[in-house]
Coordinates of C-alpha atoms in Angstrom, one line a residue:
Chain F
A1 CA -34.1 -4.9 60.8
Q2 CA -34.2 -2.1 58.3
K3 CA -31.2 -0.1 57.2
I4 CA -30.7 2.8 55.2
T5 CA -27.0 3.6 53.8
Q6 CA -25.8 6.9 52.2
T7 CA -22.4 6.1 51.2
Q8 CA -21.4 9.7 50.3
P9 CA -20.6 11.6 53.1
G10 CA -20.0 14.8 51.1
M11 CA -20.3 16.0 47.6
F12 CA -19.7 19.1 45.6
V13 CA -21.4 20.4 42.5
Q14 CA -21.2 23.2 40.2
E15 CA -24.1 25.4 40.1
K16 CA -26.9 24.7 37.2
E17 CA -25.3 20.9 37.0
A18 CA -27.4 17.9 38.2
V19 CA -26.1 15.8 40.8
T20 CA -27.3 12.4 42.1
L21 CA -27.4 11.5 45.9
D22 CA -27.1 7.8 46.7
C23 CA -29.3 5.9 48.8
T24 CA -29.5 2.0 49.4
Y25 CA -31.9 0.5 52.0
D26 CA -32.3 -2.9 53.2
T27 CA -35.7 -4.6 54.2
S28 CA -37.7 -7.8 54.0
D29 CA -40.8 -6.0 54.0
P30 CA -42.9 -5.9 50.8
S31 CA -44.4 -2.5 51.7
Y32 CA -42.5 0.5 52.6
G33 CA -42.0 4.1 51.7
L34 CA -38.7 6.0 51.0
F35 CA -38.3 9.5 51.6
W36 CA -35.7 12.3 51.2
Y37 CA -35.1 15.3 53.4
K38 CA -33.1 18.5 53.2
Q39 CA -31.7 20.0 56.4
P40 CA -29.9 23.6 55.4
S41 CA -27.7 25.1 57.8
S42 CA -30.5 26.5 59.8
G43 CA -31.2 23.0 60.9
E44 CA -34.9 22.6 60.0
M45 CA -35.9 19.3 58.1
I46 CA -37.8 20.0 54.9
F47 CA -39.6 17.1 53.1
L48 CA -38.6 16.7 49.4
I49 CA -39.8 13.7 48.0
Y50 CA -41.6 10.5 48.4
Q51 CA -41.8 7.1 46.8
G52 CA -43.9 4.2 47.7
S53 CA -42.5 0.5 47.2
Y54 CA -45.5 -0.2 44.8
D55 CA -45.2 3.0 42.7
Q56 CA -44.6 2.1 39.2
Q57 CA -43.2 5.4 38.1
N58 CA -40.3 7.3 39.8
A59 CA -41.6 10.1 41.9
T60 CA -40.8 13.8 40.6
E61 CA -41.3 17.0 42.6
G62 CA -39.9 20.0 40.5
R63 CA -36.3 19.9 40.4
Y64 CA -36.0 16.6 42.6
S65 CA -36.7 13.3 41.2
L66 CA -36.1 9.9 42.8
N67 CA -34.3 7.4 40.7
F68 CA -35.9 4.1 42.3
Q69 CA -34.4 0.7 41.4
K70 CA -36.6 -1.8 43.5
A71 CA -34.4 -4.9 42.5
R72 CA -31.1 -3.1 43.6
K73 CA -33.0 -1.5 46.5
S74 CA -31.7 1.7 45.7
A75 CA -33.5 5.5 45.9
N76 CA -30.9 8.0 44.8
L77 CA -32.2 11.6 44.7
V78 CA -31.6 13.6 41.7
I79 CA -31.4 17.3 41.6
S80 CA -31.5 19.0 38.6
A81 CA -29.9 22.4 37.6
S82 CA -28.2 22.7 41.2
Q83 CA -28.6 26.2 42.9
L84 CA -26.4 27.7 45.8
G85 CA -29.5 27.4 47.9
D86 CA -29.4 23.6 47.5
S87 CA -26.3 23.4 49.9
A88 CA -27.4 21.3 52.9
M89 CA -27.4 17.9 54.5
Y90 CA -29.9 15.4 52.7
F91 CA -31.5 12.4 54.4
C92 CA -32.9 9.4 52.9
A93 CA -35.5 7.8 55.1
M94 CA -37.9 4.8 55.1
S95 CA -40.9 3.7 56.6
R96 CA -42.4 0.3 56.7
A97 CA -46.0 -1.0 57.2
E98 CA -45.3 -2.7 60.4
A99 CA -43.5 0.4 62.1
G100 CA -46.3 3.0 61.5
N101 CA -44.9 6.3 60.0
M102 CA -41.7 6.0 62.1
L103 CA -38.8 6.9 59.7
T104 CA -35.6 5.5 60.0
F105 CA -32.8 8.0 58.6
G106 CA -29.5 7.2 56.6
G107 CA -26.3 8.9 57.7
G108 CA -26.8 11.9 55.6
T109 CA -24.9 13.5 52.8
R110 CA -23.5 17.1 52.9
L111 CA -24.1 18.4 49.5
M112 CA -22.2 21.9 48.4
V113 CA -23.0 24.0 45.4
K114 CA -20.0 25.8 44.1
P115 CA -20.8 29.1 42.0
Chain N
D1 CA -48.7 29.5 62.3
T2 CA -46.0 27.2 62.9
A3 CA -47.0 23.6 62.5
V4 CA -44.6 21.8 64.8
S5 CA -43.2 24.2 67.6
Q6 CA -40.6 23.3 70.0
T7 CA -39.3 25.4 72.9
P8 CA -36.4 26.3 73.8
K9 CA -34.4 26.4 70.5
Y10 CA -31.2 26.4 72.5
L11 CA -30.9 24.5 76.0
V12 CA -27.5 25.1 77.8
T13 CA -27.1 23.5 81.2
Q14 CA -24.9 21.7 83.5
M15 CA -24.4 18.1 84.0
G16 CA -26.8 16.5 86.5
N17 CA -29.5 19.1 85.9
D18 CA -33.0 18.1 84.9
K19 CA -34.4 19.9 81.9
S20 CA -37.9 19.7 79.7
I21 CA -38.3 20.6 76.1
K22 CA -42.0 21.1 74.8
C23 CA -43.5 20.3 71.7
E24 CA -46.7 21.3 70.2
Q25 CA -48.5 20.5 67.1
N26 CA -51.5 22.5 65.4
L27 CA -52.0 20.1 62.6
G28 CA -54.5 17.7 64.2
H29 CA -52.4 15.0 63.7
D30 CA -52.5 11.8 66.0
T31 CA -49.1 10.8 66.1
M32 CA -46.0 12.5 67.5
Y33 CA -42.3 11.6 67.9
W34 CA -39.0 12.6 69.4
Y35 CA -35.9 12.3 67.2
K36 CA -32.1 12.8 68.5
Q37 CA -29.5 14.0 66.0
D38 CA -26.3 13.5 67.1
S39 CA -23.0 15.6 66.3
K40 CA -22.5 13.4 63.3
K41 CA -25.9 14.2 61.9
F42 CA -27.3 11.0 62.5
L43 CA -31.0 11.1 63.5
K44 CA -32.6 8.5 65.6
I45 CA -35.9 7.9 66.8
M46 CA -36.5 8.1 70.5
F47 CA -40.4 7.7 71.2
S48 CA -43.5 7.8 69.4
Y49 CA -46.7 8.6 70.7
N50 CA -50.1 7.9 69.0
N51 CA -53.1 9.6 70.5
K52 CA -51.3 10.0 74.0
E53 CA -50.3 6.6 74.5
L54 CA -46.8 5.6 74.0
I55 CA -46.2 3.2 70.8
I56 CA -42.6 3.3 70.3
N57 CA -39.7 3.3 72.9
E58 CA -36.3 2.7 71.1
T59 CA -34.2 1.7 74.1
V60 CA -33.8 5.3 75.5
P61 CA -32.7 5.5 79.0
N62 CA -34.9 5.8 81.7
R63 CA -33.7 9.6 82.2
F64 CA -35.9 10.2 79.2
S65 CA -39.3 10.6 80.2
P66 CA -41.7 11.8 77.3
K67 CA -45.2 13.1 78.5
S68 CA -48.1 13.8 76.4
P69 CA -51.1 15.6 78.0
D70 CA -53.0 15.6 74.8
K71 CA -52.6 14.7 71.4
A72 CA -51.3 18.0 70.3
H73 CA -48.5 18.0 72.8
L74 CA -45.4 15.6 73.4
N75 CA -43.2 17.0 75.9
L76 CA -39.6 15.6 76.8
H77 CA -38.2 15.4 80.2
I78 CA -34.6 14.7 80.9
N79 CA -33.3 13.8 84.3
S80 CA -29.6 13.7 85.5
L81 CA -28.4 15.2 82.2
E82 CA -25.0 13.9 80.9
L83 CA -22.6 15.1 78.8
G84 CA -23.5 12.4 75.8
D85 CA -27.3 13.9 76.1
S86 CA -25.7 16.8 74.2
A87 CA -27.3 16.9 70.6
V88 CA -30.5 18.4 68.7
Y89 CA -33.9 17.0 69.5
F90 CA -36.4 17.1 67.1
C91 CA -40.0 16.6 67.7
A92 CA -42.3 15.6 64.7
S93 CA -45.9 14.7 63.8
S94 CA -48.0 12.4 61.3
Q95 CA -51.4 12.1 60.8
W96 CA -51.7 8.3 60.8
W97 CA -50.6 5.5 62.8
G98 CA -51.6 1.6 62.4
A99 CA -52.3 -0.9 59.8
G100 CA -53.7 0.6 56.4
K101 CA -52.3 3.8 57.1
P102 CA -50.8 5.4 53.7
L103 CA -47.1 4.7 53.9
G104 CA -46.5 8.2 52.3
E105 CA -47.6 10.2 55.1
K106 CA -44.6 12.3 55.7
L107 CA -43.4 13.7 59.0
F108 CA -43.6 17.5 59.9
F109 CA -40.7 18.3 62.0
G110 CA -40.3 21.3 64.5
S111 CA -37.0 23.3 63.9
G112 CA -35.0 21.5 66.6
T113 CA -33.6 22.2 70.1
Q114 CA -29.9 22.5 70.4
L115 CA -29.0 21.1 74.0
S116 CA -25.4 21.7 75.2
V117 CA -24.6 19.8 78.6
L118 CA -21.7 21.2 80.3

């Protein structure tokens, strides 16, 4: 069975600094996808970034980048130049070829940006 | 237009009651899901439907019964509500299911239904 682990329940970052949110995963499937979602206090789930297991380059979307280290089974999210609006829960998730697009989520990291 | 809409947003009810949460997507997607987010923010898949057919049922109690009248709708009916059912329930949709589908097909989530059982 696949498993997603986010070891940081909560983190603080100073506004305008970069922050890395950790995510490790465990799967024996050769083909899988890794996602990050943001959940602000309003509750909605917002897609941030995606990385495929066969992608050679790390994914980037604006201020978000995914530090994908396949051998270590890690998919850390890097947020550059943090903004107050980045304060939220962040979830790492994985999809597998054999399970359709069902996402399995990690436990989440609460990020708090300090002014 | 909201892509995935759920109603109601808040649901407060007594133990033992029966309640329903409705979900509709206007994205033309084939696959819809129900996820449960507990008080510790952990998100867990409950059900998945592809084109009105159940494809995933993650050991959810029989009191939970999803119904998909068409591929744009996936409703969740809960019988005999218990205190432990209190959670946020998210509906989601995606376009693909099955072999050969792109793994990067992201899920579109509704805004969630906060269920409180008293």
